[in-house]
Coordinates of C-alpha atoms in Angstrom, one line a residue:
Chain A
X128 CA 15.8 -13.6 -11.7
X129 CA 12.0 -14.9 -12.0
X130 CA 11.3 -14.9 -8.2
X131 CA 12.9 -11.3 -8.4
X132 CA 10.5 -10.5 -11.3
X133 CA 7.6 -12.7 -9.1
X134 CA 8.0 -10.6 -6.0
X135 CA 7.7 -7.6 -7.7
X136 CA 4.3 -8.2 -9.8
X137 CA 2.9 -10.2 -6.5
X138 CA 3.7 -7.3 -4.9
X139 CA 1.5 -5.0 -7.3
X140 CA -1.1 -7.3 -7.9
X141 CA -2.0 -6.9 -3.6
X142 CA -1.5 -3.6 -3.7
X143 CA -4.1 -3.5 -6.4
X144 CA -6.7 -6.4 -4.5
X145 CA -6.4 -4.6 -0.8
X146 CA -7.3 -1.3 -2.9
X147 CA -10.9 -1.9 -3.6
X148 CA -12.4 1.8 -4.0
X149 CA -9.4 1.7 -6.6
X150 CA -10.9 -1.3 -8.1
X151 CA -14.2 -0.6 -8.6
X152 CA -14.0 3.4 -9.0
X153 CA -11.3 2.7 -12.3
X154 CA -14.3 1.1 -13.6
X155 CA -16.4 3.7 -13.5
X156 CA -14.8 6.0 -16.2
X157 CA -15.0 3.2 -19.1
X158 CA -18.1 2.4 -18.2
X159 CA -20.0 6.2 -18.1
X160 CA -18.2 6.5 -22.1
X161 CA -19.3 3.3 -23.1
X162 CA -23.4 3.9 -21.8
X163 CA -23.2 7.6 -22.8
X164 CA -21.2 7.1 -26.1
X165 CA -23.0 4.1 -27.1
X166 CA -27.0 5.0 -26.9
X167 CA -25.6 8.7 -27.6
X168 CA -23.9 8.0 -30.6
X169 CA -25.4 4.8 -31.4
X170 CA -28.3 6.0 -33.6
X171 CA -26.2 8.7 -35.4
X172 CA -23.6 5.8 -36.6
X173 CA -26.2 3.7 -37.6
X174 CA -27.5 6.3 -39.9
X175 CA -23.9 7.1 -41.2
X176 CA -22.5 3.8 -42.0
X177 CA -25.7 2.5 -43.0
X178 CA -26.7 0.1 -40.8
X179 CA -23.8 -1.4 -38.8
X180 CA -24.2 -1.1 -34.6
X181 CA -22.0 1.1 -32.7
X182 CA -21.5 -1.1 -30.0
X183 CA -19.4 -3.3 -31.9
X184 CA -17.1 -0.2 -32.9
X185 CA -17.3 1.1 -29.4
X186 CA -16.6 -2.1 -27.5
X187 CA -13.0 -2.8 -28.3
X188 CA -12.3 1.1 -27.4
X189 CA -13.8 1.1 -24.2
X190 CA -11.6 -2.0 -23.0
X191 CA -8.4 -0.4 -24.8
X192 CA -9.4 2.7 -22.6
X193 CA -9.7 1.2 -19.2
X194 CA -6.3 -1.0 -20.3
X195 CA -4.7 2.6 -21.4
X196 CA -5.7 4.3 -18.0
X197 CA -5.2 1.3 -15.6
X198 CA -1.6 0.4 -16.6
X199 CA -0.6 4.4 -17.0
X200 CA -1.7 4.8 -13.7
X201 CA -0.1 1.4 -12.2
X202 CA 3.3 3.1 -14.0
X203 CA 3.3 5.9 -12.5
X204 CA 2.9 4.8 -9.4
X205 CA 6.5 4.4 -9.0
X206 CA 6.0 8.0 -7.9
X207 CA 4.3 7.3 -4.7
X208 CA 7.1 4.7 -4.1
X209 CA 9.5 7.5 -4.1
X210 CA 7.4 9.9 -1.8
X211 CA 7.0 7.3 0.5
X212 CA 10.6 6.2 0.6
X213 CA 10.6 2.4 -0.4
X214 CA 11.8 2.9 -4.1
X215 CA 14.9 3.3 -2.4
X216 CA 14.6 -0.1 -0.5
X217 CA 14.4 -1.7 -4.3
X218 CA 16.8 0.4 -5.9
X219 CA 19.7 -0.7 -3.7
X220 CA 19.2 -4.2 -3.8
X221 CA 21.9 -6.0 -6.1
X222 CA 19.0 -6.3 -9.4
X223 CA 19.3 -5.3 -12.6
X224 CA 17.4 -2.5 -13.4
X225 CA 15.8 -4.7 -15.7
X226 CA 14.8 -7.1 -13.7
X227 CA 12.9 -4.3 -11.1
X228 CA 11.7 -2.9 -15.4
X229 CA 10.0 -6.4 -16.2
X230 CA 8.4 -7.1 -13.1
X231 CA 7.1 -4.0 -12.7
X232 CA 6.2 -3.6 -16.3
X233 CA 4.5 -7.0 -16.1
X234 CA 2.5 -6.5 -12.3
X235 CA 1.0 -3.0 -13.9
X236 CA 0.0 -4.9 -17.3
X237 CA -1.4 -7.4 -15.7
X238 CA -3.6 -5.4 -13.3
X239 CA -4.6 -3.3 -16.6
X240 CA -5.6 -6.2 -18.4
X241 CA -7.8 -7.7 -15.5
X242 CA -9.3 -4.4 -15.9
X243 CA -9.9 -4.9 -19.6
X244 CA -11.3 -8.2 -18.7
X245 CA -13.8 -6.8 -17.0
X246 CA -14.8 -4.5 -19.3
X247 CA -14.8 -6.7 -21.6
X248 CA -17.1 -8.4 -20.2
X249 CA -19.0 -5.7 -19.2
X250 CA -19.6 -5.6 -22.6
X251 CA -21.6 -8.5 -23.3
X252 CA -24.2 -7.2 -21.3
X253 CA -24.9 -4.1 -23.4
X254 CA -24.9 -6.6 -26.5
X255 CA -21.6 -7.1 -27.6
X256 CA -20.4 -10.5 -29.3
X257 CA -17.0 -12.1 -29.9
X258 CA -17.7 -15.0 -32.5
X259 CA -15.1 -17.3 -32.0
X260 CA -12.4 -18.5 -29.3
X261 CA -9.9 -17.9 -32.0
X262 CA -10.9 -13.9 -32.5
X263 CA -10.6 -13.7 -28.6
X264 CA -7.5 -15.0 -28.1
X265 CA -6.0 -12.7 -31.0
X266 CA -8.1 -9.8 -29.2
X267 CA -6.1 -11.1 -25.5
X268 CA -2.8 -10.4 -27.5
X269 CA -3.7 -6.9 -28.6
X270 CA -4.8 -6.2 -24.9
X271 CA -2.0 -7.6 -23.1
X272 CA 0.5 -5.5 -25.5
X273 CA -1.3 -2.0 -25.3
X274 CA -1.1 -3.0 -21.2
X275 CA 2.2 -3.4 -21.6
X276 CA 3.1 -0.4 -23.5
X277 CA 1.2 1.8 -21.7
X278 CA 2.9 0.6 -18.4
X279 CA 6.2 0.9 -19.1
X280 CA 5.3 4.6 -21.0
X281 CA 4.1 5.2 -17.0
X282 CA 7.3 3.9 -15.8
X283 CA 9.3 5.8 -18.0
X284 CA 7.8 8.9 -17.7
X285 CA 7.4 8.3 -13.4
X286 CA 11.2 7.6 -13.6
X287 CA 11.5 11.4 -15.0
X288 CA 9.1 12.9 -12.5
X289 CA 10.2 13.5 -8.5
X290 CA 6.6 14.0 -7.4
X291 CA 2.8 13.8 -8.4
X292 CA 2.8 17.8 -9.5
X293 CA 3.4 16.8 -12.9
X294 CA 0.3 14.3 -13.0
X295 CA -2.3 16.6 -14.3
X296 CA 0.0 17.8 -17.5
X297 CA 1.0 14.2 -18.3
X298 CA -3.1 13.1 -18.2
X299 CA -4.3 16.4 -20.0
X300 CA -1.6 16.6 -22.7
X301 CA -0.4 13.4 -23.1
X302 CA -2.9 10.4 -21.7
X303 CA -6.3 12.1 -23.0
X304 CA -5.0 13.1 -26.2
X305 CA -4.0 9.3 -27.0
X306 CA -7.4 8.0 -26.0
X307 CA -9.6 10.6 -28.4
X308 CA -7.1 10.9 -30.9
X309 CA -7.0 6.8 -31.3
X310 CA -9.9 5.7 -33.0
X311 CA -11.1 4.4 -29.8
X312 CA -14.5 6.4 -30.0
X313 CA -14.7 7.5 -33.3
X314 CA -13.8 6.0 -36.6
X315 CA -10.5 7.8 -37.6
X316 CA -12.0 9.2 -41.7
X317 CA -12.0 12.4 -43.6
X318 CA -9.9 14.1 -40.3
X319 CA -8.6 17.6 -40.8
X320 CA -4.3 16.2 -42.0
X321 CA -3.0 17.9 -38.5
X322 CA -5.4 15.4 -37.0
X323 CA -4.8 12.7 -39.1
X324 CA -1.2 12.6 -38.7
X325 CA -1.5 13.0 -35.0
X326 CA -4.1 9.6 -34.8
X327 CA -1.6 8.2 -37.1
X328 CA 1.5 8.2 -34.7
X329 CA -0.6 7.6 -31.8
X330 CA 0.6 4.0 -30.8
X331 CA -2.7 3.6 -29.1
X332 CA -4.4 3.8 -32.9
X333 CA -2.7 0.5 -33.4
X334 CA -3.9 -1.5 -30.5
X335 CA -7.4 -0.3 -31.2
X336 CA -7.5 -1.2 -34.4
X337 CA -5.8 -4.3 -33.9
X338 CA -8.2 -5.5 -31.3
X339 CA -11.3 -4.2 -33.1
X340 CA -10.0 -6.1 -36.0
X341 CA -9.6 -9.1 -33.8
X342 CA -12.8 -9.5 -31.9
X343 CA -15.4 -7.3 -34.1
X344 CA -13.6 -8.1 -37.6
X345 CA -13.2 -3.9 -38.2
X346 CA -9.6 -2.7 -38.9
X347 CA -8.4 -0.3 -41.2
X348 CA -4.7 -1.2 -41.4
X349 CA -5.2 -5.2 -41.1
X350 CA -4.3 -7.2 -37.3
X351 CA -0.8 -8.2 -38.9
X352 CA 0.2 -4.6 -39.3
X353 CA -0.9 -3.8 -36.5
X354 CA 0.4 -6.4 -34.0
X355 CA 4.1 -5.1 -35.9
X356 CA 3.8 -1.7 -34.8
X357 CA 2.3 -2.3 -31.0
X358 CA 4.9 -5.3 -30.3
X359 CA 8.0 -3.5 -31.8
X360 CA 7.1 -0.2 -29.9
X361 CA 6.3 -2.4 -26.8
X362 CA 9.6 -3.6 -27.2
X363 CA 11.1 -0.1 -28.0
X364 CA 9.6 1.4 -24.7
X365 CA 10.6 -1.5 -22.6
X366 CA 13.9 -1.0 -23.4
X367 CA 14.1 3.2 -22.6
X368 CA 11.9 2.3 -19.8
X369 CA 15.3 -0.1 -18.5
X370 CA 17.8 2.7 -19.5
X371 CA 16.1 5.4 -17.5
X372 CA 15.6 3.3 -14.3
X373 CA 19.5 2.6 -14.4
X374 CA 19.6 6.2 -14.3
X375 CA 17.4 6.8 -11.9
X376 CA 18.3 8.3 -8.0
X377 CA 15.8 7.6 -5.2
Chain B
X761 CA 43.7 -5.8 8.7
X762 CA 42.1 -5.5 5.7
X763 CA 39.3 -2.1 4.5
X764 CA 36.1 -3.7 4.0
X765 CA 34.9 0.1 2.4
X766 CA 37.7 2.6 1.3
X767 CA 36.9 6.3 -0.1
X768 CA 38.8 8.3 -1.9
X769 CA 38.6 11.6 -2.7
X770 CA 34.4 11.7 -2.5
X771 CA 32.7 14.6 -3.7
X772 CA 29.1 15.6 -4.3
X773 CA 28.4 19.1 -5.7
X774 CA 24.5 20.2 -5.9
X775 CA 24.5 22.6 -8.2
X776 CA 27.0 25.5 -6.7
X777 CA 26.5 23.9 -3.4
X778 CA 29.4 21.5 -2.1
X779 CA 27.8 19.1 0.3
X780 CA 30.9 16.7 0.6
X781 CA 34.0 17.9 -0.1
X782 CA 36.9 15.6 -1.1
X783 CA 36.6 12.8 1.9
X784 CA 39.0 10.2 2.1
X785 CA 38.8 7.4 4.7
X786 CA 39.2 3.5 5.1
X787 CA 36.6 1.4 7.6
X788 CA 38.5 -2.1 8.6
X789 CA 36.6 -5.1 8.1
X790 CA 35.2 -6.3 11.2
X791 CA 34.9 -2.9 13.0
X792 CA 32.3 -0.7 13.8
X793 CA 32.8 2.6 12.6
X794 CA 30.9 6.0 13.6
X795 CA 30.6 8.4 11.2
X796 CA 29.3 11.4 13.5
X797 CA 28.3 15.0 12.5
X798 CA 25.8 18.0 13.1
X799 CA 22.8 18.3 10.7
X800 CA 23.4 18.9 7.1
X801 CA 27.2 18.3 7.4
X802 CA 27.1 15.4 4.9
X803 CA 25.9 12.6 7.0
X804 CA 23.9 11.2 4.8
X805 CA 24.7 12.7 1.3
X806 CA 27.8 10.6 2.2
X807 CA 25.9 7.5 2.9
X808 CA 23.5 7.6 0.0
X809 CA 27.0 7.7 -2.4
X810 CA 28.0 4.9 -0.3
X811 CA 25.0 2.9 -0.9
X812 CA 24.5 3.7 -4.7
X813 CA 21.3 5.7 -4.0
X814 CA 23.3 8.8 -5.1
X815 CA 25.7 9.1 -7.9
X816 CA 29.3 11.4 -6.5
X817 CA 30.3 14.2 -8.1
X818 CA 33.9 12.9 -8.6
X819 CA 35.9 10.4 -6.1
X820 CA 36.2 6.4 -6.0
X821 CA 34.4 4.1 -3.6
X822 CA 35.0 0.4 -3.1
X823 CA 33.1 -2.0 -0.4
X824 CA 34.3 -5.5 0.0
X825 CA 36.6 -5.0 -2.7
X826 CA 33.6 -4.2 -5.3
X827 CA 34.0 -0.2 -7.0
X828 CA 30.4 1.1 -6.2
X829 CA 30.4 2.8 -9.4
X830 CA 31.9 0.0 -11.7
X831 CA 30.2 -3.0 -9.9
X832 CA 27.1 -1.9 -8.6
X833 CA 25.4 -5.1 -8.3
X834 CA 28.3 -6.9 -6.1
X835 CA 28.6 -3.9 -4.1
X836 CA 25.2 -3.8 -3.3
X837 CA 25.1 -7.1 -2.8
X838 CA 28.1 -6.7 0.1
X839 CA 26.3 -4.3 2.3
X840 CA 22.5 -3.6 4.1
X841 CA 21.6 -0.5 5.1
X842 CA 18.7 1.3 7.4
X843 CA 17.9 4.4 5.7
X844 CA 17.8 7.6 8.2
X845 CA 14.1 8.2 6.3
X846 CA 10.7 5.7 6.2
X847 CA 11.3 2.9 3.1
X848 CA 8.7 0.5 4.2
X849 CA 5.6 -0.6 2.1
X850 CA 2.4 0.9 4.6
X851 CA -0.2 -1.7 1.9
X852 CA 2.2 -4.8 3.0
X853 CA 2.0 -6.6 6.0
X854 CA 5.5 -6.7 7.9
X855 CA 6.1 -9.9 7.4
X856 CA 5.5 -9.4 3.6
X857 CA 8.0 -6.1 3.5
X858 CA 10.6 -8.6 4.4
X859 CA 10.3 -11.4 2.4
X860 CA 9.8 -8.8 -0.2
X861 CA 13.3 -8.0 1.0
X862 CA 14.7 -11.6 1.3
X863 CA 13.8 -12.3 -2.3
X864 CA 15.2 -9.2 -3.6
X865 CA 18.5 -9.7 -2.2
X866 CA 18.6 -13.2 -3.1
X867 CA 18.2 -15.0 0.2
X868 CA 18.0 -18.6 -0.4
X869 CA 14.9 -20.3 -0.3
X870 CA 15.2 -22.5 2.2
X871 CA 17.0 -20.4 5.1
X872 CA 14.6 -17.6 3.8
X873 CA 11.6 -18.8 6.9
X874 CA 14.3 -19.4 10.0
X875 CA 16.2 -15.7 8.9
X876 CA 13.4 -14.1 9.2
X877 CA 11.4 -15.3 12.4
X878 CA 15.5 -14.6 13.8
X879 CA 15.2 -11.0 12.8
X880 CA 11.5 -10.1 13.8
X881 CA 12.3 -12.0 16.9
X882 CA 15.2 -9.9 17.9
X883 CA 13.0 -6.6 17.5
X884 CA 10.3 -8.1 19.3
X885 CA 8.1 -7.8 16.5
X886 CA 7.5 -11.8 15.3
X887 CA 3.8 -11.8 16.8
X888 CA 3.0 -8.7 15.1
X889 CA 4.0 -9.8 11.3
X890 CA 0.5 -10.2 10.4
X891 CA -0.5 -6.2 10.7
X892 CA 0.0 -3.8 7.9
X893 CA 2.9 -1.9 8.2
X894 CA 0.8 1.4 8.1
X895 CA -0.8 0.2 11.6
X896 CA 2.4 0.1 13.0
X897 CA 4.1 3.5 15.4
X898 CA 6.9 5.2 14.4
X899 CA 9.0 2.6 16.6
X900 CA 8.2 -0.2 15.6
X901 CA 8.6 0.5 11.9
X902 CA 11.9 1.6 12.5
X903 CA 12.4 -2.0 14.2
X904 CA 11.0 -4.0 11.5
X905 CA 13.3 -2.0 8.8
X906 CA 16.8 -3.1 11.1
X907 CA 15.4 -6.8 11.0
X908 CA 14.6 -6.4 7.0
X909 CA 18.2 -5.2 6.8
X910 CA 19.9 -8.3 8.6
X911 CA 18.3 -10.8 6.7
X912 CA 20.4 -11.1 3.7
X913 CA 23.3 -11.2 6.5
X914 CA 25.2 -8.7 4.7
X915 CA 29.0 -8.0 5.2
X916 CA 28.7 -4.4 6.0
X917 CA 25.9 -2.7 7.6
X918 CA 25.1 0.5 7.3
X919 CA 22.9 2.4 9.8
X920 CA 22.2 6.1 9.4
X921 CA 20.6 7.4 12.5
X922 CA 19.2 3.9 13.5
X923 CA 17.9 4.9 17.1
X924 CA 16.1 8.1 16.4
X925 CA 12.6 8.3 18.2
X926 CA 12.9 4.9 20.0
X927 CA 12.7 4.0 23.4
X928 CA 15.9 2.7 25.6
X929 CA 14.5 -0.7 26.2
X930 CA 14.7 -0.6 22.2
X931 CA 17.7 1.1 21.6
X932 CA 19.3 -1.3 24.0
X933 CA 18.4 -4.5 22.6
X934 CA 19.5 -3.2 19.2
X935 CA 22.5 -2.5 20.1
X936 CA 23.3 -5.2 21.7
X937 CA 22.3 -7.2 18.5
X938 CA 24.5 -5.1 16.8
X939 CA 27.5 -6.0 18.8
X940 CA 26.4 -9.5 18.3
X941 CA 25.9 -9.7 14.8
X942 CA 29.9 -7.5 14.4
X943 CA 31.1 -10.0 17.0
X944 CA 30.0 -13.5 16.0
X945 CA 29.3 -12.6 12.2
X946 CA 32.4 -10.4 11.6
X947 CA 29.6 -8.0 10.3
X948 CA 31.2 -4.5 9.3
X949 CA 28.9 -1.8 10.8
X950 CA 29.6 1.8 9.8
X951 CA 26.9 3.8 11.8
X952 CA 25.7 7.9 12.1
X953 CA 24.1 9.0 15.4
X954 CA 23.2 11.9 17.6
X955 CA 23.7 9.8 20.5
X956 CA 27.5 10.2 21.6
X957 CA 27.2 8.2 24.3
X958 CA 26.0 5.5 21.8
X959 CA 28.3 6.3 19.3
X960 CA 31.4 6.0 23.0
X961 CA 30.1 2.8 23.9
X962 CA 30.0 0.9 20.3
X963 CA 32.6 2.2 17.9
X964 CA 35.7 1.3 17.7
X965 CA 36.7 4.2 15.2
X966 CA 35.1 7.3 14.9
X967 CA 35.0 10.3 11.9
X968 CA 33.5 13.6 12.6
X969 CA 32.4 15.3 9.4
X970 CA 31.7 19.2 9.1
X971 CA 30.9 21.0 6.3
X972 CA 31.5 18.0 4.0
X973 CA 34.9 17.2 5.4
X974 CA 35.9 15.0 8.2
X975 CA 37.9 17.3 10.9
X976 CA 39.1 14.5 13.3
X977 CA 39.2 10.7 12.9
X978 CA 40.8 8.0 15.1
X979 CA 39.1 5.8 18.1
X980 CA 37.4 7.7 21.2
X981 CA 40.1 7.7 23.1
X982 CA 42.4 9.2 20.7
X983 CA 39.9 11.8 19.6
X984 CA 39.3 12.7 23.3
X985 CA 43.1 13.0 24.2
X986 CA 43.6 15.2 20.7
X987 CA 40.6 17.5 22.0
X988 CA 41.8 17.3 25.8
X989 CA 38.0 16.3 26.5
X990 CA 36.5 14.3 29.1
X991 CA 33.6 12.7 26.8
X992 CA 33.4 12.4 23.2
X993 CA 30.3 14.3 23.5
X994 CA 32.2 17.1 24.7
X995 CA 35.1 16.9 22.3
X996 CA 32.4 16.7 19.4
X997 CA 31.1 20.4 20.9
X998 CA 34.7 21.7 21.0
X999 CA 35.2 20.5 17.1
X1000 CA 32.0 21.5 15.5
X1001 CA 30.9 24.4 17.9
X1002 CA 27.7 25.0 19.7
X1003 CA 25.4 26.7 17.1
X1004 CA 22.5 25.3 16.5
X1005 CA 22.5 23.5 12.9
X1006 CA 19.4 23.0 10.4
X1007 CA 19.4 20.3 8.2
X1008 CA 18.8 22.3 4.6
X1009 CA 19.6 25.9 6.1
X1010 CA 22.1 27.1 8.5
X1011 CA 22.0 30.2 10.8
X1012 CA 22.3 33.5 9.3
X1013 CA 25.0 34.6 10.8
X1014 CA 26.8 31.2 10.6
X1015 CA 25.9 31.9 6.5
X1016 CA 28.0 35.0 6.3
X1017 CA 30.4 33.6 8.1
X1018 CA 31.2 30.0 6.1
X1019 CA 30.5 32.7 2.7
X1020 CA 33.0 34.6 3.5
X1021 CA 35.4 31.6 4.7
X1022 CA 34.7 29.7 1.3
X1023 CA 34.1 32.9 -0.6
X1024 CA 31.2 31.0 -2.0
X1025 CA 27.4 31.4 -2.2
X1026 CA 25.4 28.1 -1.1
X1027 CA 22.1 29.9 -3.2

């Protein structure tokens, strides 16, 4: 069962090393928002709140965006798998479809959170500060959970698709929408209540609030909350994910 | 002698469009069993229910005793198969496809390294492991996916259209593996082909499927006498015709005709 699961994420983890335009291009998004965003926007928020730096509200949704991209992406790559004929060499080995749901669950997350690492990091260079180890490794938690929902969303909804047609509705009306309507750019006050509710059942909302409350102390519904509703819906979407792969015909 | 796979009653509807109808046969353990047609007579539709890929309409299927639809995982874990399509992964090297494959299936560790020099040996391909897959010709990927399949030393083997596109030297020395591995392993192998002669030479039972069901069964030489052919090339033109088949559409005039047999509409 673990070397199953192994064999699977090793397997996604080359495909994402050997892939180096992928690599470095999947950078390039999170990084254009958080250079534009942050010296656009910067001096405007300053005004507004009175005083605090945008960079420290920016910083934690830049690296839940490049997490919420990456592992959607690694998700749906199950598509190409299928066009290219060797989801059928997985599908009729004798695995649970669970076990073929975890490990490639886990070898998309873990892609999308060295992405987030590197934005992270990223970070620091245009002045952003975690103060303590502790704050960090509660901000790791929140990122490895939104990479893990987000990956198994992309499985789930690649599971459902027979070819990449589909990929420009699912970004446009369901991928894009998450990221603005999260709170990842802006903070999420005195919205219009059709927007409101929308951020509001946006499971993305939570992980960026959770991991701005973790590494830049800033959270509107408090990190316990938070880590609740990401971790159960992680859970939740796990589980669907595994019932439509049983389903599923190559 | 014991069935190693038994059908009953198979069916696969798409939509209004019947691709197997109703199939019933048994393949002994041990044999090697050709399951020959035109294009787009069911071949494969058939084999994809076999091997789980494909869900029937209605019908029961068991292989080494396991129901495919009950007992997936033990069914699947009875048979190997070489898909008629590409299932390789172009990013891995070949070498890495099939340890991919070994773990999947649950080779054990330690026989994992000798099982698959064996295998890549036998196709001729153990000095070219290193090289991504995607660098490899159309031949030699099709060798390196009948070595991934005999690693887990399966019980039944499954081959649908195994020899397509390669050269005799190579079609020769998998054959003649074949025969090996159903001789000194006991290994089931239930085969499709376009190749009569091949299909003459190898099989000891033979079905010939048309239009989703299977118009003659037996071994060569009893399909040959019932025909009063020569060849089993021969008596496979004199049971399926000479028209020219396409895989998704047939002729035109072959249309009407199977409409107005079936009085059914395939659109």
């Amino acid at each position: 069962m673990i070397e199953v699961i192994y064999i699977l994420w090793l397997r996604q983890l080359k495909h994402y090393w050997r892939s180096k335009a992928r690599l470095l291009g999947s950078l390039g998004q999170p990084l254009l928002f958080m250079i534009t965003f942050g010296f656009g926007f910067g001096p405007m928020y300053t005004r507004a709140s009175g005083g605090a730096n945008y960079m420290d509200f920016l910083a934690p949704g830049i690296v839940s965006m490049a997490i919420l991209f990456t592992a959607v992406f690694s998700g749906l790559e199950v598509i190409w798998d299928r066009q290219f004929g060797f989801l059928k060499e997985t599908l009729v080995a004798p695995i649970s479809r669970t076990e073929i749901m975890i490990g490639k669950t886990l070898g998309g997350a873990t892609i999308a959170m060295i992405q987030g690492l590197i934005v992270l990091s990223l970070t620091y260079l245009l002045g952003f500060r975690i103060h303590s180890l502790f704050s960090l490794g509660l901000g790791l938690i929140f990122m490895s959970l939104i990479a893990i929902f987000f990956t198994a969303l992309g499985l789930a909804i690649a599971s459902k698709m027979k070819d990449m047609h589909g990929f420009q509705l699912i970004m446009n009306f369901l991928i894009m929408p998450i990221f603005f309507l999260s709170g990842a750019l802006f903070p999420l006050d005195n919205l219009p209540s059709a927007i409101y509710f929308i951020s509001r059942i946006d499971p993305l909302t939570y992980g960026v609030d959770g991991l701005r409350g973790a590494i830049a102390g800033m959270s509107t519904f408090g990190i316990f909350n938070d880590l609740a509703v990401i971790g159960v819906l992680s859970a939740l979407i796990c589980a669907i994910g595994t019932l439509l792969f049983s389903k599923l015909e190559a | 002698m014991q069935n190693i796979l038994s059908v009953q009653s198979l069916t696969k509807k798409f939509d209004e469009f019947t691709a197997v109808k109703d199939i019933s046969f048994n393949v002994e353990t041990g044999s090697i069993f050709a399951f020959l047609g035109p294009n787009g007579a069911g071949k494969s539709t058939t084999i994809k229910m076999l091997t789980t890929v494909l869900k029937p309409t209605s019908g029961e299927i068991s292989i080494n005793g396991f129901n495919v639809l009950k007992e997936q995982d033990k069914a699947r874990a009875s048979f190997g198969i070489v898909f008629q399509d590409h299932s390789l992964d172009d990013e891995l090297t070949a070498y890495e496809n099939i340890v991919y494959h070994a773990v999947i299936y649950k080779v054990p560790k330690k026989e994992r390294e000798e099982r698959i020099r064996k295998a890549l040996e036998i196709v001729g391909l153990w000095d070219r492991r290193e090289d991504y897959v995607k660098k490899y010709s159309g031949g030699m990927k099709r060798r390196l996916e009948i070595a991934r399949a005999l690693v887990h030393y399966p019980k039944i083997l499954f081959l649908d259209e195994p020899t397509v596109g390669l050269d005799p030297q190579t079609r020769n020395s998998i054959w003649n593996h074949i025969k090996n591995l159903n001789e000194e392993r006991k290994m089931t192998i239930f085969l499709t082909t376009h190749y009569m002669e091949e299909a003459e030479a190898i099989a000891d039972q033979i079905a010939i499927i048309d239009h989703g069901k299977i118009i003659e069964s037996g071994t060569v030489e009893e399909i040959k006498r019932k025909t009063e052919t020569e060849s089993l090339e021969e008596a496979f033109l004199k049971l399926t015709g000479r028209d020219i088949r396409d895989e998704n559409n047939e002729p035109a005039n072959k249309m009407r005709m199977i409409r107005g047999m079936r009085g059914r509409d395939r659109h």
